[in-house]
Coordinates of C-alpha atoms and ligand atoms in Angstrom, one line a residue:
M1 CA 3.0 67.1 -17.0
P2 CA 6.2 64.9 -18.1
L3 CA 6.7 64.6 -21.1
P4 CA 8.2 61.1 -22.6
H5 CA 10.7 63.0 -24.8
A6 CA 14.7 63.4 -23.3
A7 CA 14.3 67.4 -22.4
L8 CA 17.7 69.5 -23.2
E9 CA 18.5 72.8 -22.3
V10 CA 17.8 75.5 -25.2
T11 CA 18.4 78.9 -25.9
M12 CA 15.8 80.9 -27.4
P13 CA 17.7 83.0 -30.0
H14 CA 15.6 86.0 -28.6
D15 CA 12.6 86.8 -25.9
S16 CA 9.7 85.8 -27.8
P17 CA 6.5 86.5 -25.5
A18 CA 5.5 83.7 -23.6
S19 CA 2.4 82.5 -24.7
P20 CA 0.1 82.5 -22.5
A21 CA -2.7 79.5 -22.0
S22 CA -5.7 80.2 -23.2
P23 CA -8.8 79.0 -21.2
D24 CA -10.3 77.7 -24.5
L25 CA -7.5 75.1 -24.9
P26 CA -7.5 71.0 -23.7
A27 CA -5.0 70.1 -21.5
I28 CA -1.2 69.7 -22.8
P29 CA -1.3 66.2 -24.7
A30 CA 1.0 63.8 -23.2
A31 CA 1.2 62.2 -26.6
P32 CA 1.1 62.5 -30.2
L33 CA -2.4 62.1 -31.9
L34 CA -1.9 62.6 -35.7
R35 CA 0.7 59.8 -36.3
G36 CA 1.2 59.5 -39.7
R37 CA -1.6 62.2 -40.6
D38 CA -1.2 64.4 -43.7
L39 CA -2.4 68.0 -43.8
V40 CA -3.2 68.3 -47.2
S41 CA -6.2 71.1 -45.7
I42 CA -7.5 72.2 -43.1
S43 CA -10.6 69.9 -43.4
D44 CA -8.2 66.9 -42.3
L45 CA -8.3 68.4 -38.5
T46 CA -11.2 68.4 -36.0
A47 CA -11.6 71.1 -34.3
G48 CA -10.4 68.7 -31.0
E49 CA -7.1 68.0 -32.6
V50 CA -7.0 71.8 -33.5
R51 CA -7.0 72.7 -29.7
A52 CA -4.7 70.0 -29.1
V53 CA -2.3 71.5 -31.6
F54 CA -2.6 75.0 -30.2
A55 CA -2.2 73.5 -26.8
T56 CA 0.9 71.7 -27.6
A57 CA 2.3 75.2 -29.0
G58 CA 1.8 76.9 -26.5
A59 CA 3.6 75.0 -23.9
M60 CA 6.6 74.5 -26.4
K61 CA 6.4 78.5 -26.4
R62 CA 6.6 78.7 -22.8
D63 CA 8.6 75.7 -21.8
F64 CA 10.6 74.1 -24.8
A65 CA 13.2 71.7 -23.1
P66 CA 10.8 68.9 -22.5
Y67 CA 10.4 68.8 -26.4
A68 CA 13.7 69.6 -27.3
G69 CA 15.3 66.2 -29.4
S70 CA 11.8 64.8 -29.4
L71 CA 12.2 64.7 -33.0
A72 CA 15.5 62.6 -33.3
G73 CA 16.4 60.5 -36.3
R74 CA 13.2 62.2 -38.3
T75 CA 14.1 63.8 -41.8
I76 CA 11.7 66.0 -43.3
I77 CA 12.2 67.1 -46.6
M78 CA 10.9 70.4 -48.4
L79 CA 9.8 70.0 -52.0
F80 CA 9.3 73.6 -53.1
E81 CA 8.2 74.8 -56.8
K82 CA 7.4 78.7 -55.2
P83 CA 10.0 81.0 -53.2
S84 CA 9.7 81.3 -49.5
L85 CA 11.1 83.0 -46.5
R86 CA 8.6 81.7 -43.1
T87 CA 7.8 78.8 -44.5
R88 CA 11.2 77.5 -45.4
V89 CA 12.7 79.1 -42.5
T90 CA 10.5 77.7 -40.3
F91 CA 10.3 74.2 -41.2
E92 CA 13.6 74.3 -41.3
V93 CA 14.6 76.1 -37.8
G94 CA 11.7 74.5 -35.7
P95 CA 12.3 71.0 -36.7
S96 CA 16.1 71.1 -35.9
R97 CA 15.5 72.2 -32.6
M98 CA 13.8 69.5 -31.9
G99 CA 17.0 67.3 -33.4
A100 CA 15.1 66.5 -36.9
H101 CA 17.1 66.8 -40.0
A102 CA 15.6 69.4 -42.6
M103 CA 16.3 68.9 -46.3
Y104 CA 15.3 71.7 -48.6
Y105 CA 15.0 71.0 -52.3
D106 CA 13.9 73.6 -54.6
H107 CA 11.9 72.7 -57.3
A108 CA 11.4 76.1 -58.7
A109 CA 12.8 74.7 -62.4
Q110 CA 10.6 71.9 -63.2
R111 CA 7.4 70.9 -61.6
I112 CA 6.6 68.2 -59.5
G113 CA 5.2 65.3 -61.4
Q114 CA 7.3 66.6 -65.0
R115 CA 10.4 64.7 -64.4
E116 CA 8.5 61.7 -63.0
S117 CA 5.4 60.7 -62.0
V118 CA 3.9 62.1 -58.4
K119 CA 3.1 58.6 -57.5
D120 CA 7.0 57.6 -58.1
Y121 CA 7.9 60.8 -56.4
A122 CA 6.3 59.4 -53.0
K123 CA 7.6 55.7 -53.4
N124 CA 10.7 56.9 -53.2
L125 CA 10.6 59.4 -50.9
E126 CA 8.8 57.6 -48.4
R127 CA 11.8 55.2 -48.4
W128 CA 14.3 57.7 -47.1
V129 CA 12.5 60.2 -45.3
D130 CA 9.7 61.0 -42.7
C131 CA 7.5 63.3 -43.8
I132 CA 7.3 65.4 -47.3
V133 CA 6.5 69.4 -47.0
L134 CA 5.2 70.5 -49.9
R135 CA 5.0 74.4 -52.0
V136 CA 3.2 73.9 -55.1
F137 CA 1.1 75.5 -57.9
E138 CA -1.6 73.0 -57.9
N139 CA -3.7 71.3 -55.0
R140 CA -4.0 68.6 -57.7
V141 CA 0.2 67.5 -56.8
V142 CA -0.2 67.6 -52.8
R143 CA -3.4 65.6 -52.9
E144 CA -1.7 62.8 -55.4
M145 CA 1.4 62.9 -52.8
A146 CA -0.5 62.5 -50.0
Q147 CA -2.6 59.8 -51.7
H148 CA 0.6 57.8 -52.3
A149 CA 3.1 58.0 -49.6
R150 CA 2.9 56.6 -46.8
V151 CA 4.6 59.2 -44.7
P152 CA 2.9 62.2 -43.8
V153 CA 2.5 64.9 -46.3
V154 CA 2.1 68.5 -45.2
N155 CA 0.6 71.4 -47.4
A156 CA 2.8 74.1 -47.3
L157 CA 0.6 76.6 -49.7
C158 CA -0.9 75.5 -53.2
D159 CA -3.2 77.6 -55.3
L160 CA -6.1 76.2 -52.6
E161 CA -4.9 76.9 -49.1
H162 CA -2.1 78.0 -46.9
P163 CA -3.2 75.5 -43.6
C164 CA -0.1 76.1 -41.8
Q165 CA -0.7 79.6 -42.2
A166 CA -4.7 80.0 -41.5
L167 CA -3.5 77.4 -37.9
A168 CA -0.8 80.1 -37.0
D169 CA -3.0 83.0 -37.8
L170 CA -5.9 81.7 -35.4
F171 CA -3.2 80.6 -32.3
T172 CA -2.0 83.8 -32.6
L173 CA -5.3 86.1 -32.4
G174 CA -6.2 83.2 -29.2
E175 CA -2.9 84.4 -27.7
K176 CA -3.9 88.4 -28.6
L177 CA -7.8 87.8 -27.7
G178 CA -7.0 85.5 -24.4
T179 CA -9.7 83.2 -26.0
L180 CA -11.2 82.8 -29.8
A181 CA -14.4 82.3 -27.9
G182 CA -16.9 85.0 -29.9
A183 CA -13.8 86.8 -32.3
R184 CA -14.6 87.9 -35.5
M185 CA -11.8 88.0 -38.2
A186 CA -12.6 90.1 -41.4
W187 CA -10.9 89.3 -44.4
L188 CA -10.3 92.1 -47.3
G189 CA -8.7 91.5 -51.0
D190 CA -8.4 88.7 -52.9
G191 CA -10.4 85.5 -51.5
N192 CA -7.4 83.5 -52.4
N193 CA -5.7 80.5 -50.7
V194 CA -4.9 82.2 -47.2
C195 CA -8.5 83.4 -47.3
H196 CA -10.2 79.4 -47.7
S197 CA -8.0 78.1 -45.3
L198 CA -9.2 80.7 -42.7
M199 CA -12.0 80.5 -43.5
L200 CA -12.5 76.8 -43.1
L201 CA -10.7 77.3 -39.8
C202 CA -12.5 79.8 -38.4
A203 CA -16.1 78.0 -38.8
K204 CA -14.1 75.0 -37.6
L205 CA -13.6 76.8 -34.4
G206 CA -16.6 79.0 -34.2
V207 CA -15.2 81.8 -35.2
D208 CA -17.1 84.6 -37.4
F209 CA -15.2 85.3 -40.7
T210 CA -16.1 88.1 -43.2
A211 CA -14.6 87.6 -46.4
I212 CA -14.8 91.2 -48.0
T213 CA -13.8 90.9 -52.2
P214 CA -14.3 92.8 -55.0
K215 CA -16.9 91.3 -57.9
G216 CA -15.4 88.3 -59.6
F217 CA -12.2 87.5 -56.5
E218 CA -15.1 86.0 -53.9
P219 CA -13.6 82.7 -52.2
Q220 CA -14.2 79.2 -54.3
F221 CA -17.7 77.9 -53.7
Q222 CA -16.6 74.6 -52.5
I223 CA -14.3 75.8 -49.4
V224 CA -17.7 78.3 -48.7
R225 CA -19.8 75.3 -48.9
D226 CA -17.2 73.1 -46.3
A227 CA -17.3 76.2 -44.0
L228 CA -21.2 76.8 -43.6
A229 CA -21.3 72.8 -43.6
D230 CA -18.5 73.1 -40.0
A231 CA -20.5 76.8 -39.0
R232 CA -23.7 75.0 -38.8
A233 CA -22.1 73.0 -36.2
T234 CA -20.1 75.9 -34.5
G235 CA -22.5 78.8 -34.3
A236 CA -19.6 80.9 -36.7
T237 CA -21.0 82.9 -39.0
I238 CA -19.5 82.9 -42.6
T239 CA -20.1 86.7 -44.7
L240 CA -19.1 87.6 -48.1
S241 CA -19.3 90.8 -48.8
H242 CA -18.4 93.3 -51.8
S243 CA -18.2 96.1 -49.6
P244 CA -15.2 97.1 -46.8
E245 CA -17.7 99.0 -44.6
A246 CA -18.5 94.8 -43.4
A247 CA -15.3 95.0 -41.7
A248 CA -16.6 97.3 -39.0
G249 CA -17.3 95.4 -35.7
H250 CA -14.6 92.6 -35.9
Q251 CA -11.5 92.5 -33.6
A252 CA -9.0 91.8 -36.7
V253 CA -9.6 92.5 -39.8
Y254 CA -6.6 90.5 -42.1
T255 CA -5.5 91.4 -45.8
D256 CA -2.8 89.8 -48.6
C257 CA -1.0 90.4 -51.9
W258 CA -3.6 91.3 -54.9
M259 CA -2.0 88.5 -56.9
S260 CA -0.8 85.5 -55.9
M261 CA 2.1 83.1 -57.1
G262 CA 1.6 81.8 -60.1
Q263 CA -1.0 84.6 -61.1
D264 CA 1.4 87.0 -62.7
H265 CA -0.7 86.7 -66.0
Q266 CA -3.5 88.3 -64.7
A267 CA -2.1 91.4 -64.0
A268 CA -4.3 93.5 -66.5
L269 CA -7.2 91.3 -65.2
R270 CA -6.8 92.4 -61.6
D271 CA -5.1 96.1 -62.0
G272 CA -7.1 98.7 -60.0
V273 CA -9.6 96.1 -58.8
F274 CA -8.9 96.2 -55.7
D275 CA -7.9 99.8 -54.9
R276 CA -11.1 100.6 -52.6
Y277 CA -9.9 97.1 -50.3
Q278 CA -6.5 98.8 -49.1
I279 CA -5.7 98.7 -45.9
N280 CA -5.1 102.6 -44.7
E281 CA -5.7 104.4 -41.5
E282 CA -8.6 105.8 -43.4
L283 CA -10.3 102.7 -43.7
M284 CA -9.5 101.6 -40.2
S285 CA -11.1 105.0 -38.8
R286 CA -14.4 104.9 -41.0
I287 CA -14.3 100.6 -39.5
T288 CA -13.8 102.1 -35.8
G289 CA -15.4 105.0 -35.8
P290 CA -14.0 108.3 -34.4
G291 CA -10.9 108.2 -31.6
G292 CA -12.0 103.8 -31.7
E293 CA -9.8 101.4 -31.6
W294 CA -8.4 99.8 -34.4
P295 CA -9.0 96.3 -35.1
L296 CA -6.2 94.2 -34.9
F297 CA -4.0 94.2 -38.3
M298 CA -3.5 90.8 -39.8
H299 CA -1.1 89.8 -42.9
C300 CA 0.5 85.8 -43.3
L301 CA 3.5 88.3 -45.7
P302 CA 4.7 88.9 -47.1
A303 CA 3.3 92.6 -47.7
H304 CA 3.5 94.8 -50.8
R305 CA 3.4 98.3 -48.5
G306 CA 1.7 100.7 -50.4
Q307 CA -0.9 98.1 -52.1
E308 CA -3.2 96.0 -50.1
V309 CA -1.9 97.6 -46.7
T310 CA 0.0 101.2 -46.0
D311 CA 2.7 101.5 -43.5
E312 CA 1.0 103.2 -41.1
V313 CA -1.1 100.1 -40.9
I314 CA 1.7 97.5 -40.8
D315 CA 3.9 99.3 -38.8
S316 CA 0.7 100.6 -35.7
D317 CA 0.9 99.4 -32.7
R318 CA -2.5 97.3 -33.8
S319 CA 0.0 95.2 -36.2
I320 CA 0.2 91.8 -35.4
V321 CA 2.2 90.5 -38.4
F322 CA 5.3 89.3 -37.0
D323 CA 3.8 87.3 -34.0
E324 CA 1.9 85.3 -36.8
A325 CA 5.4 85.0 -38.9
E326 CA 6.7 83.7 -35.4
N327 CA 3.7 81.2 -34.3
R328 CA 4.4 79.7 -38.1
M329 CA 7.4 77.9 -36.7
W330 CA 5.8 76.9 -33.2
V331 CA 2.7 75.8 -34.9
Q332 CA 4.5 73.8 -37.1
N333 CA 6.9 72.4 -34.6
A334 CA 3.4 71.3 -32.9
L335 CA 2.0 70.1 -36.1
L336 CA 5.0 68.0 -36.5
W337 CA 5.6 66.9 -32.9
H338 CA 1.5 65.4 -33.3
M339 CA 2.2 63.3 -36.3
L340 CA 6.4 62.3 -36.2
G341 CA 6.6 61.9 -32.1
R342 CA 7.5 58.9 -30.5
G343 CA 5.4 59.9 -27.9
Ligands
CP1 N1 3.1 83.5 -45.0 C1 4.1 82.5 -45.9 O1 4.1 81.6 -46.3 O2 5.0 83.3 -46.2 P1 6.5 83.0 -47.2 O3 6.3 82.4 -48.9 O4 7.6 83.6 -47.1 O5 6.9 81.5 -46.8
NVA2 N1 -2.0 84.1 -51.4 C1 -0.3 84.2 -51.3 C2 0.4 83.9 -49.8 C3 1.8 83.9 -50.0 C4 2.3 83.6 -48.5 C5 0.6 83.5 -52.1 O1 0.0 82.2 -52.4 O2 1.4 83.7 -53.1

């Protein structure tokens, strides 16, 4: 399908596997669908919009040329209160390849809203940039920025959600399985921000999701409630469990750190609580049965090897963690194209 953007010749830096066209995705959108929209929560997108973003991401991954230069003249600012490798690099490299200018503003020394209000930040930034990408401690800050800025605001991780991660993860699972129809994902560990976004997205896309956590570390009530509302419409099953055995029968098992950024003060509270949720060879064998094929292993990274996952699992041929990392870029590129592209 011809795209309205100038096609430039681009060379990708490595041979990434081509993204197969998935049978459950719509036709590749010819024009942006999310102009001026924010992504604060997975709940901001409909299932149809997610599938359109996935179709665009897959098209870009197969052939980037039609999209090179499609964000020419756009400026994206990243305001990050917390460290990052994947999010920062993918939000710099991806938009740069599309002709945009991506600026990184390290906000580790001072929280956004301290020197001047979040509202005044928004009212200044919207005069200069086309999109604000935020990584913050408090979800409230992303919501306030989105409320006051006329330009799109993207949540690049907060205490409550990590929507860009979940989008990349479900896109990756679809690539690996060929379809998300009938897919089942199990989460083991802390019911945290990544777990929340995955649960919401699985419910929206009709993917069964089982959150397996220790008592007291379950996903938050309002997230489960919102996921269940979507799951009723899509037929997805949302399950909460405290037993690692509940991961049996899922095509993918997912884990994350046992103490997220900003939770250092809870170190004593969390010590030892998660040990039996470690994803290791023994657990993989237990949930698949002797000689059975392990489920795919997923992790948002950074991984704490020897804690939530062992080397044998993360380095195994069932691990797709670096595909997830690569796809952060493709899915975010697609998202930005839909938000900012001229179409
Ligand atoms: N997964 C992820 O968001 O990684 P970073 O913290 O390195 O950005
Ligand atoms: N739950 C982790 C995710 C890091 C990408 C954190 O918030 O630190």
